[in-house]
Amino acid sequence: METHSRIPLFKMNKLTISQLIPRILIERKSFLNITEESLKEEIANPEQESEPSSEVPDTLQEIDSPQVLEDDVLDVFQTQKAELSKNINTALNETSLSLDFVSLLLSSVKPNIAKSTISPHLSKSAPLGSLNADRLSKGEDDDKAAHDEKAKLSTKIGEGWKKESINKITTLFKNSSTTLKDQVLREKNYWNMINIVLSNDEVLFRTRDPLNGSRAIGIKYGYGDSGSNYHVQGSAILRKDNTTGEVTFNPLTSGSNRSQRKVHKYIRIKILSEIDGDYMLTGQSTFIPPTATNSGFSSDSPAQKLLEEIQKARYFLFEEDLFYQLTREAKTLINYNISIISNKIIIEINNEIIEIESVVFDESNEDELTNNYQNINEFSSMHNKKCQLILVYLKLMLCCYYKYNLALKQKIPTAFTKKKQANSHPLILRPMVGNIRYELNIQNMQQILDKLFNKYKKELDVTSELEKYSNMKADDISNPFQKSIERPVSNFKVILRNHKNDFIYKVEIELTTNEIFMNLIINMSIIRFSSSNELEKNLNGLNVLQMSFNDFNDIEECLDWSILKFVHSQ
Amino acid sequence: MQPKSIALLQRIDTNIEQILQKFQDIFEVSINQDKPKELLAVESLTIESDALVIIRLCEDLLSVSRSLKETWCLGTLKVDPSKKKDHDEGTEQVFRQFNELTNRIAQFEKKPFAQI
């Protein structure tokens, strides 16, 4: 602190540390070279101090000199700062004025640009376009010749420039005409193919290509609009080949496996029959390729190929949908000897096994598609036709289901129809298996009756008739697929006449199923008449029995007992 | 006429008019008599820009034709009255055939060993 003896003490005390340290730094430059000796020396003769500080600038000298007060330094700084800012302001003003002038000058040529740049003040005092400028030429007579010469030269240069530009645009025109021609050709190609697809009654729509987000035309080849609720919607992009304009067919797959090539699968039906305790293959359906629409093009033209591709995609989508719906249905039918093992639905019925299998389509493996190897003898192929028919039946039923869905969709949405829509389930497998079982049931019933009649044929006169599918009359058809939608009803009508006393039993047996086609329901009623006369008039009938059964054993027992009673009745 | 088609027609008209105009401009600008050097320089650049405008307008015409085709193909609903069939007709036949099909599926053939 003593080193700063030249600063008056009263001032020193007022300075804070943060002010003091910079001050010392300014005066002494650095603490680096200060030693105790040098400081002592300095204190001893403070007069020498002014010598080295003479090199620093004036302002510092003023500070340095102990005579000048701190206030003065600040004053000088303040005034100089004010002066500087004044100068800057003036310069700014001058610049904007000159810019204003330029704007005014411009206003006669480009009024719009001038209007936006001119200051409001000037635009008020001087109307736009009131200032003009022109190039001054020397215009002296003796320079006329030189001027002419110059003009001629500039014309020549201009000619060169323009020739250059015209050459340039000629090549430009040439090039762009060829590219445009190419483009037109591509467009023509593209729209031709689109038109072919369109005239093949396909549904097209505008969309964006998910690959690059560009505009593209999509095609809906799936059955979504026809009532299918399968999760694969069946949309594709008709992508344009940028070099030829040809259209390629690219199915859209939802989910992550976009790049993966689609594996086509088709459904194959097999029938295995039990022979000597072993199940042997006795029939198999063949793959019927999708019938190509004949568009009038040669078979290898790109348009024909495109149509075939669409057809193929649609065909396999249908097969996929069918198998999906079949498995959906089959998983509820495990109680009825129907099981699902990986990609197979297995139905066991009456010593036969019907297998519905989803098989990967392999174009190269023709043997498997036409199952040539299998048709080695009559025996192993005897059910081929039936397999084919089953396949046709399943497909028909899926169409039927689509139709039902579509009708639901078209109805006015209410809570009821919405609920129906949400719970709509296919009716494909059940009617098929149901009808097979039903047919078996009728046979069984007939056998039971025949057995009983044989047993009592000495005591009784028997007339029996069977009316199959009595609920399905051909005269009032609302739905041609009624047989697979409504449960079947068949009636056995049996008249038993007792030789002994001419009493008559009228036995009516109604054979039907429940709503899902699978269960057996038998309703039986027995009415007793005392003579055939009364039977004809349906008079004085006596209800003997009215019962429902779910089992053939029960009804056999019951019938046996009733007839026995009847035979021995007095 | 629909507003869209009017707009399209107008677009075609203005495009063609501009093409012709720009083409004419090129020839007008090509004259260089008693013009200062600066103007000539600007004019030669104008020729090039006019040419570019003509090319752009031609491409625009192509896009007009493209959007026209798109509208034709996608904007219309196809209803072919000749293809619409009477639904009731043939129901009975379908019914019969379907029942026949169901029966054939449901019936079991004779046991194989019975045939041999």
XYZ file of C-alpha atoms in Angstrom:
686
model
C 0.000 0.000 0.000
C 2.852 2.296 0.704
C 3.997 2.018 -2.872
C 1.049 4.139 -3.925
C 2.177 7.084 -1.952
C 1.622 9.394 -4.936
C -2.077 8.749 -4.759
C -3.483 10.868 -2.011
C -4.335 8.849 0.998
C -7.889 10.081 1.260
C -8.470 8.739 -2.215
C -6.686 5.509 -1.641
C -8.902 4.645 1.240
C -11.960 5.072 -0.861
C -10.852 2.629 -3.523
C -12.021 -0.914 -3.209
C -9.804 -3.842 -3.893
C -11.404 -4.523 -7.269
C -10.605 -0.981 -8.368
C -7.208 -0.945 -6.794
C -5.709 -4.021 -8.412
C -6.343 -2.950 -12.026
C -4.935 0.431 -11.159
C -1.744 -1.074 -9.844
C -1.587 -3.241 -12.920
C -1.821 -0.197 -15.157
C 0.920 1.586 -13.291
C 3.374 -1.200 -12.709
C 2.604 -3.392 -15.729
C 3.327 -6.588 -13.883
C 4.131 -7.911 -10.489
C 6.561 -10.288 -12.034
C 9.696 -8.189 -11.712
C 9.008 -6.631 -8.377
C 11.430 -7.591 -5.675
C 11.708 -6.456 -2.114
C 14.858 -4.509 -2.877
C 13.372 -2.663 -5.795
C 10.410 -1.663 -3.710
C 12.604 -0.427 -0.894
C 14.591 1.540 -3.396
C 11.486 3.005 -4.835
C 10.249 4.139 -1.455
C 13.593 5.695 -0.745
C 13.503 7.953 -3.787
C 10.016 8.455 -5.088
C 11.096 11.258 -7.401
C 12.587 8.840 -9.926
C 9.195 7.362 -10.444
C 8.103 9.792 -13.122
C 10.894 8.721 -15.411
C 9.649 5.329 -16.709
C 6.017 6.368 -16.830
C 6.770 9.022 -19.399
C 6.509 6.371 -22.088
C 2.831 5.642 -21.477
C 0.243 7.624 -23.489
C -0.958 11.055 -22.549
C -4.107 9.974 -20.905
C -2.211 7.660 -18.662
C 0.342 10.282 -17.985
C -2.421 12.505 -16.837
C -3.574 9.824 -14.525
C -0.067 9.128 -13.525
C 0.715 12.666 -12.695
C -0.334 13.096 -9.181
C -1.652 16.576 -9.895
C -4.565 15.467 -12.075
C -7.558 14.319 -10.141
C -9.451 11.167 -10.919
C -12.571 13.114 -11.771
C -10.876 14.830 -14.659
C -9.981 11.531 -16.259
C -13.540 10.410 -16.189
C -14.663 13.734 -17.643
C -12.318 13.448 -20.558
C -13.518 9.949 -21.213
C -17.135 10.992 -21.056
C -16.739 13.906 -23.454
C -14.818 11.808 -25.906
C -17.406 9.092 -25.775
C -20.140 11.615 -26.451
C -18.221 13.017 -29.362
C -17.724 9.586 -30.879
C -21.385 8.705 -30.678
C -22.282 12.067 -32.217
C -19.989 11.364 -35.116
C -21.476 7.943 -35.626
C -24.953 9.398 -35.619
C -23.992 11.956 -38.208
C -22.495 9.301 -40.397
C -25.637 7.198 -40.111
C -27.777 10.148 -40.959
C -25.676 10.994 -43.970
C -25.857 7.441 -45.203
C -29.600 7.222 -44.886
C -29.959 10.549 -46.597
C -27.864 9.406 -49.481
C -29.790 6.138 -49.648
C -32.946 8.175 -49.673
C -31.584 10.115 -52.569
C -30.818 6.920 -54.456
C -34.352 5.767 -53.775
C -35.753 8.960 -55.163
C -33.552 8.632 -58.204
C -34.711 5.045 -58.683
C -38.356 5.958 -58.254
C -38.721 7.108 -61.846
C -37.536 3.725 -63.187
C -38.619 1.238 -60.554
C -41.404 2.824 -58.586
C -42.200 -0.283 -56.541
C -38.730 -0.812 -55.178
C -38.352 2.914 -54.532
C -41.638 3.062 -52.693
C -40.566 0.453 -50.243
C -37.164 1.974 -49.533
C -37.788 5.719 -49.563
C -38.232 7.473 -46.209
C -41.666 8.845 -45.386
C -40.256 12.305 -44.946
C -38.789 12.546 -48.418
C -41.777 10.917 -50.075
C -43.890 13.652 -48.516
C -41.743 16.554 -49.601
C -40.787 15.231 -53.046
C -43.202 13.237 -55.242
C -42.010 9.911 -56.610
C -40.296 10.078 -59.931
C -39.600 13.760 -59.704
C -35.888 13.244 -59.975
C -34.281 11.881 -63.067
C -30.859 11.311 -64.412
C -29.298 10.674 -67.751
C -25.943 9.825 -69.010
C -24.054 12.772 -70.285
C -22.261 12.273 -73.515
C -19.509 14.511 -74.536
C -21.439 15.327 -77.678
C -18.681 17.374 -79.195
C -18.618 17.636 -82.963
C -15.034 16.752 -83.425
C -15.597 13.491 -81.527
C -18.461 12.451 -83.765
C -16.331 10.168 -85.854
C -14.875 8.515 -82.800
C -18.341 8.129 -81.331
C -19.625 6.492 -84.468
C -16.682 4.216 -84.407
C -17.442 3.293 -80.828
C -21.115 2.647 -81.576
C -20.153 0.407 -84.458
C -17.808 -1.501 -82.198
C -20.437 -1.995 -79.530
C -22.921 -3.188 -82.155
C -20.378 -5.727 -83.268
C -19.785 -6.878 -79.747
C -23.541 -7.074 -79.273
C -23.847 -9.183 -82.377
C -21.306 -11.583 -80.953
C -23.073 -11.776 -77.636
C -26.426 -12.371 -79.188
C -25.090 -14.968 -81.563
C -23.652 -16.732 -78.598
C -26.943 -16.611 -76.716
C -28.909 -17.774 -79.694
C -26.536 -20.657 -80.212
C -26.937 -21.504 -76.587
C -30.705 -21.470 -76.677
C -30.735 -23.512 -79.858
C -28.934 -26.351 -78.143
C -31.114 -25.820 -75.119
C -34.236 -26.175 -77.224
C -32.854 -29.217 -78.957
C -31.986 -30.959 -75.730
C -35.205 -30.171 -73.980
C -37.233 -31.190 -77.005
C -35.676 -34.648 -76.899
C -36.216 -34.948 -73.165
C -39.779 -33.752 -73.532
C -40.370 -36.221 -76.319
C -39.037 -39.002 -74.127
C -41.211 -37.853 -71.310
C -44.274 -37.812 -73.531
C -43.469 -41.325 -74.642
C -43.090 -42.474 -71.066
C -46.332 -40.820 -70.094
C -48.082 -42.470 -72.993
C -46.731 -45.849 -71.984
C -47.679 -45.313 -68.370
C -51.192 -44.126 -69.021
C -51.765 -46.851 -71.561
C -51.035 -49.449 -68.940
C -53.062 -47.651 -66.312
C -55.909 -47.563 -68.762
C -55.627 -51.278 -69.435
C -55.767 -51.953 -65.717
C -58.698 -49.610 -65.391
C -60.609 -51.195 -68.231
C -60.118 -54.513 -66.478
C -62.484 -53.156 -63.838
C -59.907 -52.584 -61.161
C -60.303 -49.979 -58.459
C -57.660 -47.272 -58.662
C -57.033 -44.467 -56.247
C -54.578 -41.672 -55.628
C -51.996 -42.304 -52.988
C -48.410 -41.659 -52.039
C -45.645 -44.116 -52.540
C -44.416 -45.143 -49.092
C -40.927 -45.622 -50.516
C -40.254 -42.056 -51.504
C -43.441 -40.175 -50.736
C -44.083 -39.261 -54.358
C -47.525 -39.218 -55.880
C -48.606 -42.523 -57.263
C -51.650 -44.475 -58.292
C -52.729 -47.253 -56.007
C -54.833 -50.258 -56.806
C -57.158 -52.043 -54.480
C -57.163 -55.679 -55.405
C -58.337 -57.055 -52.080
C -61.820 -57.881 -50.930
C -62.106 -55.141 -48.324
C -64.804 -53.352 -50.266
C -66.640 -56.602 -50.884
C -67.176 -57.405 -47.240
C -63.946 -59.013 -46.177
C -62.636 -58.059 -42.784
C -59.294 -59.773 -43.174
C -56.448 -57.699 -41.811
C -54.541 -57.626 -45.098
C -56.337 -54.961 -47.026
C -54.962 -55.852 -50.413
C -53.698 -52.547 -51.702
C -50.829 -52.106 -54.074
C -48.930 -49.318 -55.735
C -48.744 -49.143 -59.491
C -45.206 -47.833 -59.621
C -43.902 -46.091 -62.690
C -40.577 -47.143 -64.065
C -38.817 -43.827 -64.575
C -36.890 -44.880 -67.636
C -39.530 -46.661 -69.675
C -42.773 -45.520 -68.083
C -43.869 -49.093 -67.570
C -46.043 -49.871 -64.610
C -45.028 -52.394 -62.014
C -47.263 -53.957 -59.425
C -46.076 -53.624 -55.825
C -48.337 -54.951 -53.101
C -48.295 -52.977 -49.903
C -47.663 -55.008 -46.837
C -48.432 -53.532 -43.519
C -45.926 -53.871 -40.753
C -42.196 -54.122 -40.766
C -41.534 -56.807 -43.360
C -41.863 -54.444 -46.239
C -38.874 -55.604 -48.162
C -39.604 -59.256 -47.652
C -41.005 -61.064 -50.599
C -44.463 -62.349 -50.061
C -44.901 -66.075 -49.724
C -47.981 -67.249 -51.522
C -50.014 -69.973 -49.966
C -52.936 -71.930 -51.224
C -55.353 -74.342 -49.680
C -55.232 -78.032 -50.338
C -57.821 -80.529 -49.240
C -56.904 -84.105 -48.562
C -59.075 -87.013 -47.627
C -57.646 -89.994 -45.777
C -59.750 -93.129 -45.413
C -59.343 -95.892 -42.965
C -58.383 -99.084 -44.672
C -57.498 -102.093 -42.584
C -56.927 -99.921 -39.547
C -54.631 -97.574 -41.400
C -55.385 -94.156 -42.778
C -54.475 -93.881 -46.423
C -54.646 -90.950 -48.741
C -57.619 -91.388 -50.999
C -58.085 -87.948 -52.425
C -56.449 -84.610 -52.844
C -57.482 -81.381 -54.445
C -55.334 -79.880 -57.143
C -54.212 -76.347 -57.519
C -56.288 -74.523 -60.062
C -54.309 -71.524 -61.211
C -56.120 -68.197 -61.288
C -57.724 -67.792 -64.651
C -55.948 -65.063 -66.479
C -58.147 -62.398 -67.922
C -57.710 -62.169 -71.592
C -56.954 -58.560 -72.364
C -56.252 -59.164 -76.003
C -52.522 -58.805 -75.548
C -49.904 -61.336 -76.281
C -49.062 -63.370 -73.233
C -45.640 -61.850 -72.672
C -46.555 -58.210 -73.106
C -45.980 -56.113 -70.004
C -49.662 -55.219 -69.783
C -50.696 -58.851 -69.729
C -48.049 -59.617 -67.144
C -49.313 -56.807 -64.981
C -52.879 -58.041 -65.170
C -51.740 -61.541 -64.331
C -49.847 -60.290 -61.344
C -52.896 -58.501 -60.021
C -54.975 -61.592 -60.603
C -52.477 -63.747 -58.824
C -52.224 -61.432 -55.841
C -55.984 -61.406 -55.535
C -56.219 -65.166 -55.816
C -53.719 -65.799 -53.053
C -55.217 -63.136 -50.862
C -58.509 -64.963 -51.086
C -56.874 -68.270 -50.182
C -55.164 -66.646 -47.233
C -58.379 -65.065 -46.069
C -60.200 -68.362 -46.399
C -57.684 -70.226 -44.303
C -57.710 -67.483 -41.688
C -61.489 -67.658 -41.384
C -61.391 -71.447 -41.312
C -58.949 -71.496 -38.421
C -61.039 -68.883 -36.665
C -63.985 -71.171 -36.942
C -62.140 -74.384 -36.267
C -60.695 -73.356 -32.952
C -64.162 -73.295 -31.415
C -64.970 -76.756 -32.715
C -62.445 -78.849 -30.883
C -65.290 -80.750 -29.192
C -66.409 -82.061 -32.527
C -63.207 -83.824 -33.528
C -61.820 -80.833 -35.370
C -58.289 -79.865 -34.504
C -55.707 -77.426 -35.755
C -52.106 -78.474 -36.034
C -49.765 -75.783 -37.317
C -51.095 -75.001 -40.771
C -53.559 -77.825 -40.985
C -57.151 -78.232 -39.958
C -58.005 -81.841 -39.361
C -61.569 -83.082 -39.330
C -62.210 -86.626 -38.234
C -65.537 -88.027 -39.196
C -66.878 -91.500 -39.878
C -63.565 -93.282 -40.451
C -62.372 -90.544 -42.685
C -60.069 -87.655 -42.112
C -60.470 -84.452 -44.021
C -57.402 -82.287 -43.950
C -57.494 -78.657 -44.911
C -53.967 -77.501 -45.394
C -52.354 -74.193 -46.235
C -49.482 -74.989 -48.557
C -46.723 -72.731 -49.806
C -47.126 -72.118 -53.474
C -44.080 -73.165 -55.416
C -44.408 -72.490 -59.084
C -41.541 -74.725 -60.044
C -42.896 -77.753 -58.271
C -45.487 -78.758 -60.790
C -45.733 -82.307 -59.566
C -47.104 -81.269 -56.258
C -49.525 -78.773 -57.740
C -51.151 -81.287 -60.024
C -50.431 -84.203 -57.671
C -49.459 -86.429 -60.554
C -47.661 -88.912 -58.387
C -50.749 -89.551 -56.379
C -53.042 -90.661 -59.149
C -51.338 -93.983 -59.524
C -54.451 -96.034 -59.148
C -58.147 -95.617 -58.948
C -58.075 -96.315 -55.281
C -55.769 -93.517 -54.197
C -57.568 -90.935 -56.257
C -61.181 -91.908 -55.710
C -61.848 -88.930 -53.496
C -60.129 -86.360 -55.674
C -63.378 -85.081 -57.010
C -64.849 -84.758 -53.562
C -61.833 -82.788 -52.371
C -62.261 -80.441 -55.257
C -65.924 -80.056 -54.417
C -65.150 -79.348 -50.784
C -62.743 -76.626 -51.885
C -65.390 -75.115 -54.112
C -67.866 -75.296 -51.277
C -65.551 -73.536 -48.814
C -64.857 -70.775 -51.290
C -68.521 -70.336 -52.002
C -69.254 -70.060 -48.313
C -66.582 -67.397 -47.871
C -68.224 -65.411 -50.658
C -71.490 -65.908 -48.866
C -69.938 -64.525 -45.702
C -68.610 -61.519 -47.611
C -72.054 -60.890 -48.953
C -73.524 -60.999 -45.492
C -70.913 -58.565 -44.203
C -71.506 -56.225 -47.088
C -75.226 -56.215 -46.460
C -74.526 -55.383 -42.821
C -72.273 -52.533 -43.838
C -74.892 -51.060 -46.086
C -77.503 -50.921 -43.376
C -78.115 -47.768 -41.430
C -75.729 -47.965 -38.509
C -77.529 -48.553 -35.255
C -76.306 -50.034 -32.027
C -77.737 -53.342 -33.142
C -76.104 -53.489 -36.562
C -72.834 -52.281 -35.100
C -72.897 -55.079 -32.593
C -73.678 -57.512 -35.359
C -70.801 -56.169 -37.403
C -68.374 -56.497 -34.554
C -69.463 -60.039 -33.826
C -69.907 -61.275 -37.338
C -68.308 -64.636 -37.698
C -67.913 -66.813 -40.702
C -70.114 -69.801 -41.310
C -67.923 -71.954 -43.488
C -66.644 -75.007 -41.749
C -69.654 -75.604 -39.520
C -72.224 -76.006 -42.284
C -69.894 -78.321 -44.125
C -69.147 -80.576 -41.198
C -72.698 -80.097 -39.976
C -74.175 -81.317 -43.218
C -71.905 -84.321 -43.283
C -72.858 -85.192 -39.724
C -76.490 -84.583 -40.445
C -76.464 -86.917 -43.374
C -74.888 -89.553 -41.145
C -77.490 -88.896 -38.483
C -80.339 -89.494 -40.899
C -78.769 -92.755 -41.947
C -78.339 -93.806 -38.336
C -81.932 -92.954 -37.529
C -83.144 -94.921 -40.493
C -81.076 -97.883 -39.410
C -82.508 -97.770 -35.903
C -86.032 -97.630 -37.227
C -85.422 -100.475 -39.642
C -83.967 -102.564 -36.865
C -86.974 -101.986 -34.637
C -89.470 -102.661 -37.393
C -87.712 -105.881 -38.188
C -87.935 -106.891 -34.568
C -91.682 -106.335 -34.380
C -92.712 -107.066 -37.914
C -94.844 -110.033 -36.832
C -96.977 -107.979 -34.498
C -97.117 -104.701 -36.394
C -97.942 -103.198 -39.742
C -95.407 -100.556 -40.517
C -95.534 -97.706 -42.977
C -92.842 -95.131 -42.724
C -91.814 -92.212 -44.825
C -88.965 -89.800 -44.633
C -89.125 -86.198 -45.650
C -85.640 -84.795 -45.936
C -84.978 -81.103 -45.479
C -88.621 -80.299 -45.011
C -87.808 -76.687 -44.171
C -86.171 -76.102 -47.512
C -88.725 -75.649 -50.195
C -87.696 -74.581 -53.603
C -90.639 -72.303 -54.163
C -89.682 -69.623 -51.687
C -85.992 -68.990 -51.889
C -84.665 -65.873 -50.281
C -81.096 -67.024 -50.175
C -79.728 -69.666 -52.477
C -77.318 -70.747 -49.770
C -80.128 -71.473 -47.356
C -79.001 -75.013 -46.868
C -75.799 -73.899 -45.256
C -77.245 -71.059 -43.244
C -80.378 -72.490 -41.749
C -80.329 -75.609 -39.719
C -81.756 -78.614 -41.524
C -84.973 -80.273 -40.458
C -86.031 -83.737 -41.551
C -89.132 -85.632 -40.547
C -89.738 -89.323 -40.173
C -93.382 -90.211 -40.159
C -94.163 -93.738 -39.043
C -97.556 -95.381 -38.711
C -97.675 -98.552 -36.651
C -100.789 -100.727 -36.675
C -101.261 -103.400 -34.127
C -102.557 -106.626 -35.668
C -104.309 -107.554 -32.478
C -106.613 -104.643 -31.850
C -106.131 -102.296 -34.806
C -104.809 -99.627 -32.565
C -102.554 -97.172 -34.312
C -99.411 -95.414 -33.184
C -98.404 -92.348 -35.090
C -94.719 -91.695 -34.463
C -93.270 -88.438 -35.635
C -89.564 -87.940 -35.355
C -88.005 -84.613 -36.206
C -84.298 -84.719 -36.781
C -82.532 -81.390 -36.587
C -79.462 -79.630 -35.258
C -78.794 -76.624 -33.154
C -77.795 -73.209 -34.483
C -74.183 -74.073 -35.035
C -75.043 -77.156 -37.079
C -73.089 -79.535 -34.969
C -75.300 -80.971 -32.269
C -77.951 -83.550 -32.793
C -81.488 -82.792 -31.687
C -84.293 -85.304 -32.050
C -87.862 -84.463 -31.205
C -90.233 -87.358 -31.022
C -93.924 -87.485 -30.447
C -96.187 -90.523 -30.346
C -99.928 -90.272 -30.688
C -102.241 -93.203 -30.316
C -105.441 -93.610 -32.286
C -107.929 -96.378 -31.790
C -108.680 -96.902 -35.505
C -107.396 -95.920 -38.908
C -110.535 -93.965 -39.420
C -109.714 -91.722 -36.549
C -106.174 -91.347 -37.803
C -107.380 -90.017 -41.134
C -109.641 -87.536 -39.444
C -107.065 -86.826 -36.766
C -109.709 -87.383 -34.127
C -109.450 -88.559 -30.516
C -105.719 -88.886 -30.637
C -104.060 -89.702 -27.367
C -100.687 -88.231 -26.600
C -98.515 -91.056 -25.492
C -95.087 -89.499 -25.522
C -93.422 -86.246 -26.401
C -89.709 -86.065 -25.820
C -86.430 -84.618 -27.042
C -83.231 -86.581 -27.370
C -79.610 -85.857 -28.017
C -78.459 -89.371 -28.393
C -79.334 -92.293 -30.619
C -79.069 -94.857 -27.836
C -81.661 -93.036 -25.783
C -84.165 -92.794 -28.571
C -83.616 -96.403 -29.549
C -84.299 -97.547 -26.035
C -87.277 -95.301 -25.677
C -88.785 -96.350 -28.980
C -88.171 -100.011 -28.248
C -89.894 -99.693 -24.932
C -92.865 -97.745 -26.330
C -93.407 -100.203 -29.150
C -93.121 -103.086 -26.791
C -95.781 -101.485 -24.639
C -97.909 -100.910 -27.672
C -97.584 -104.463 -28.880
C -98.663 -105.841 -25.534
C -101.409 -103.317 -24.954
C -104.920 -104.609 -24.712
C -68.687 -26.536 -67.016
C -67.008 -27.250 -63.768
C -64.771 -24.559 -62.325
C -61.883 -27.001 -62.448
C -62.148 -27.511 -66.181
C -62.460 -23.788 -66.760
C -59.297 -23.243 -64.785
C -57.548 -25.917 -66.804
C -58.606 -24.383 -70.102
C -57.469 -20.992 -68.914
C -54.149 -22.411 -67.911
C -53.647 -23.941 -71.344
C -54.580 -20.676 -73.031
C -52.290 -18.508 -70.956
C -49.446 -20.964 -71.336
C -49.692 -21.002 -75.094
C -50.041 -17.257 -75.244
C -46.955 -16.809 -73.133
C -44.965 -19.257 -75.204
C -45.790 -17.337 -78.369
C -45.126 -14.043 -76.677
C -41.733 -15.097 -75.391
C -40.801 -16.486 -78.777
C -41.670 -13.206 -80.381
C -39.736 -11.385 -77.715
C -36.620 -13.297 -78.595
C -36.796 -12.024 -82.154
C -37.565 -8.502 -81.151
C -34.676 -8.400 -78.784
C -32.339 -9.839 -81.382
C -32.244 -6.556 -83.298
C -29.229 -4.558 -82.256
C -29.088 -1.181 -83.937
C -27.696 1.865 -82.180
C -27.961 0.269 -78.820
C -25.420 0.891 -76.089
C -23.246 -1.968 -74.968
C -24.985 -2.316 -71.648
C -28.380 -2.831 -73.212
C -26.984 -5.397 -75.624
C -25.535 -7.385 -72.746
C -28.819 -7.379 -70.934
C -30.689 -8.330 -74.095
C -28.527 -11.316 -74.794
C -29.290 -12.578 -71.303
C -32.990 -11.889 -71.845
C -32.925 -14.202 -74.854
C -31.635 -17.025 -72.710
C -34.117 -16.467 -69.946
C -36.979 -16.304 -72.461
C -35.882 -19.628 -73.852
C -35.892 -21.157 -70.399
C -39.379 -19.806 -69.776
C -40.611 -21.391 -73.006
C -39.221 -24.755 -71.967
C -40.761 -24.479 -68.542
C -44.145 -23.620 -70.037
C -43.971 -26.637 -72.316
C -43.316 -28.862 -69.321
C -46.258 -27.252 -67.620
C -48.467 -28.160 -70.579
C -47.338 -31.749 -70.196
C -48.320 -31.701 -66.564
C -51.723 -30.355 -67.557
C -52.225 -33.351 -69.791
C -51.077 -35.614 -66.979
C -53.519 -34.188 -64.489
C -56.277 -34.435 -67.092
C -55.574 -38.130 -67.523
C -55.449 -38.637 -63.815
C -58.824 -37.007 -63.438
C -60.249 -39.143 -66.200
C -58.922 -42.341 -64.697
C -59.478 -41.740 -61.025
C -62.084 -39.085 -60.715
C -64.876 -40.938 -62.393
C -67.081 -43.654 -61.099
C -67.615 -46.455 -63.505
C -71.068 -47.825 -63.728
C -71.637 -50.231 -66.525
C -75.356 -50.865 -66.784
C -74.869 -53.815 -69.098
C -72.967 -55.713 -66.441
C -75.584 -55.323 -63.795
C -77.497 -58.531 -63.606
C -80.869 -59.172 -62.304
C -80.335 -60.755 -58.938
C -83.479 -62.799 -58.724
C -82.804 -64.515 -61.956
C -80.948 -67.703 -61.447
C -81.432 -67.842 -57.726
C -83.343 -71.014 -58.051
C -80.705 -72.544 -60.207
C -77.984 -71.539 -57.772
C -80.096 -72.961 -54.974
C -80.449 -76.281 -56.714
C -76.826 -76.475 -57.691
C -75.658 -75.484 -54.275
C -77.813 -78.077 -52.597
C -76.498 -80.650 -55.003
C -72.958 -79.613 -54.116
C -73.677 -79.854 -50.406
C -75.192 -83.266 -50.825
C -72.262 -84.561 -52.750
C -69.915 -83.385 -50.059
C -72.024 -84.754 -47.269
C -72.475 -88.212 -48.703
C -69.936 -90.849 -48.027
C -69.008 -93.138 -50.769
C -69.007 -96.816 -50.317
C -66.221 -98.125 -48.234
C -63.160 -98.642 -50.357
C -62.756 -102.268 -49.476
C -66.252 -102.894 -50.699
C -65.192 -101.789 -54.135
C -62.155 -103.908 -54.448
